Amino acid sequence: MNEHSLDLNGRLEAHALLDRLVADGPTFLAGDARRLIDLIPVAPGSRISFTGVFRGRGPGAKGHAAGIGDVTLEGAAKQKTLTLNLPTSHRVGGYVVTHTPGHVEIELMWAETRADRTSQSCALVYDVSTKEPTEMRIAVQKSLTVLFVTFAYISFIPWKTPETA
């Protein structure tokens, strides 16, 4: 088995852990977080990664239809995705999980279909040497407009802390 894969039992256990970690409330169980950190394979980290989506339409057609007149057909929608240095991610239930040293990103599988991606993902942050969870952060979408181009980006703000026994 590949060291970067997750077997069925691991996926089922990870799904239960994820459901508990992202549940409502100001705290999360540190034991659940530690187990998730151990369970999800770590991908090599990169300081910079990029995903871009370019959308457009293909060529259209114009013509004349008997009894109707001039007609115009729009070209089919096209989409091209560009990625750079993305770490390996794992699909676990309705989540996509990416584990890099010190950081486990948890995203809803359908998050990319939303115009506003606020609250569609979160991150579990932990100390790399001790694997002790320090906090969870939740995604907030922000935008920056330069001239006529708007860039949307995700920031992670503090959300939950480990429960103290």
XYZ file of C-alpha atoms in Angstrom:
165
model
C 0.000 0.000 0.000
C 1.140 3.532 -0.777
C 2.352 5.454 2.283
C 0.380 8.480 1.067
C -2.976 6.670 0.831
C -5.737 6.022 3.320
C -7.457 2.616 3.547
C -11.218 2.187 4.044
C -11.039 1.779 7.838
C -8.819 4.861 8.053
C -11.290 6.877 5.957
C -14.230 5.816 8.134
C -12.382 6.703 11.331
C -11.175 10.002 9.854
C -14.732 10.892 8.811
C -16.039 10.400 12.358
C -13.142 12.495 13.736
C -13.772 15.274 11.195
C -17.481 15.422 12.016
C -16.665 15.882 15.713
C -13.905 18.435 15.089
C -16.029 20.727 12.871
C -19.180 20.491 15.022
C -20.555 23.702 16.520
C -18.948 25.021 19.662
C -15.935 27.059 20.809
C -13.720 24.028 21.583
C -12.685 20.668 20.132
C -11.317 17.502 21.693
C -7.513 17.471 21.580
C -7.527 13.650 21.475
C -9.612 13.681 18.274
C -7.231 16.201 16.729
C -4.133 14.164 17.672
C -5.661 11.003 16.193
C -6.541 12.830 12.941
C -2.983 14.194 12.735
C -1.624 10.632 13.064
C -4.170 9.149 10.652
C -3.921 11.460 7.607
C -0.658 11.008 5.639
C 1.584 14.073 5.600
C 2.327 15.591 2.186
C 5.519 17.586 1.664
C 4.781 21.241 2.350
C 5.374 24.141 -0.007
C 5.267 27.753 1.115
C 3.529 28.858 -2.070
C 0.807 27.051 -3.983
C -1.577 28.433 -6.569
C -4.860 27.429 -8.176
C -6.322 29.543 -10.955
C -9.500 29.051 -12.959
C -9.894 30.675 -16.345
C -13.360 30.723 -17.881
C -14.456 31.641 -21.392
C -16.606 30.631 -24.350
C -15.638 28.824 -27.507
C -16.332 30.228 -30.962
C -19.974 30.812 -31.834
C -21.793 30.557 -35.134
C -24.076 32.868 -37.108
C -26.409 31.842 -39.852
C -29.804 32.160 -41.453
C -32.625 29.718 -40.740
C -35.477 29.477 -43.240
C -38.680 30.877 -41.829
C -36.899 32.143 -38.680
C -34.325 34.627 -39.875
C -30.836 35.305 -38.632
C -29.703 33.130 -35.729
C -26.651 33.249 -33.493
C -25.376 30.279 -31.521
C -23.052 30.911 -28.584
C -19.984 28.755 -28.214
C -19.734 26.153 -25.484
C -18.437 27.301 -22.111
C -14.805 26.381 -21.505
C -12.883 26.254 -18.240
C -9.187 25.727 -17.702
C -7.627 25.141 -14.269
C -3.995 25.914 -13.530
C -2.356 24.505 -10.392
C 1.139 24.893 -9.007
C 2.724 23.054 -6.023
C -0.528 21.674 -4.600
C 0.015 19.038 -1.873
C -1.773 15.669 -2.016
C -5.308 15.739 -0.674
C -7.599 12.929 0.494
C -11.353 12.618 0.024
C -12.978 11.536 3.274
C -16.770 11.456 3.185
C -17.919 14.941 2.198
C -14.537 16.467 3.048
C -11.266 17.046 1.227
C -8.360 16.871 3.703
C -4.819 18.097 3.044
C -2.134 17.450 5.650
C 1.132 19.373 5.516
C 3.553 19.652 8.459
C 1.828 21.650 11.236
C -1.400 22.131 9.307
C -4.429 19.971 8.413
C -6.793 21.756 6.023
C -10.391 20.507 6.016
C -12.638 21.626 3.169
C -16.180 20.706 2.211
C -16.077 18.809 -1.071
C -18.508 21.196 -2.798
C -16.852 24.386 -1.514
C -15.564 25.368 -4.971
C -19.132 25.610 -6.276
C -19.934 28.510 -3.920
C -19.388 32.132 -4.884
C -18.539 32.990 -1.269
C -16.305 30.350 0.330
C -16.605 31.739 3.865
C -17.052 28.880 6.388
C -16.525 26.253 3.669
C -13.129 25.188 5.044
C -11.088 25.251 8.216
C -7.595 24.366 9.373
C -6.295 22.421 12.335
C -2.988 23.946 13.426
C -0.540 21.942 15.541
C 3.032 21.978 16.841
C 5.144 19.894 14.442
C 7.542 18.534 17.073
C 4.956 17.451 19.674
C 1.909 16.978 17.367
C -0.092 18.858 19.997
C -3.048 20.815 18.495
C -2.962 24.552 19.190
C -6.102 25.862 17.466
C -8.589 25.560 14.629
C -9.067 28.397 12.173
C -12.049 28.988 9.864
C -11.998 30.383 6.313
C -13.238 33.870 5.505
C -13.317 35.034 1.893
C -12.036 38.531 1.189
C -11.509 40.402 -2.062
C -9.105 42.961 -3.441
C -9.928 45.066 -6.517
C -7.144 46.498 -8.636
C -8.433 48.663 -11.493
C -11.035 46.395 -13.097
C -9.811 43.010 -11.797
C -11.066 41.578 -8.510
C -8.996 38.958 -6.708
C -10.815 36.779 -4.173
C -8.688 35.112 -1.516
C -9.237 33.083 1.624
C -7.970 34.100 5.069
C -8.138 31.849 8.109
C -9.219 33.470 11.378
C -9.210 31.929 14.901
C -12.253 29.732 15.498
C -11.778 27.012 18.165
C -9.308 26.025 20.832
C -8.536 22.600 22.324
C -10.807 21.636 25.195
C -9.017 21.722 28.537
C -9.957 18.843 30.810
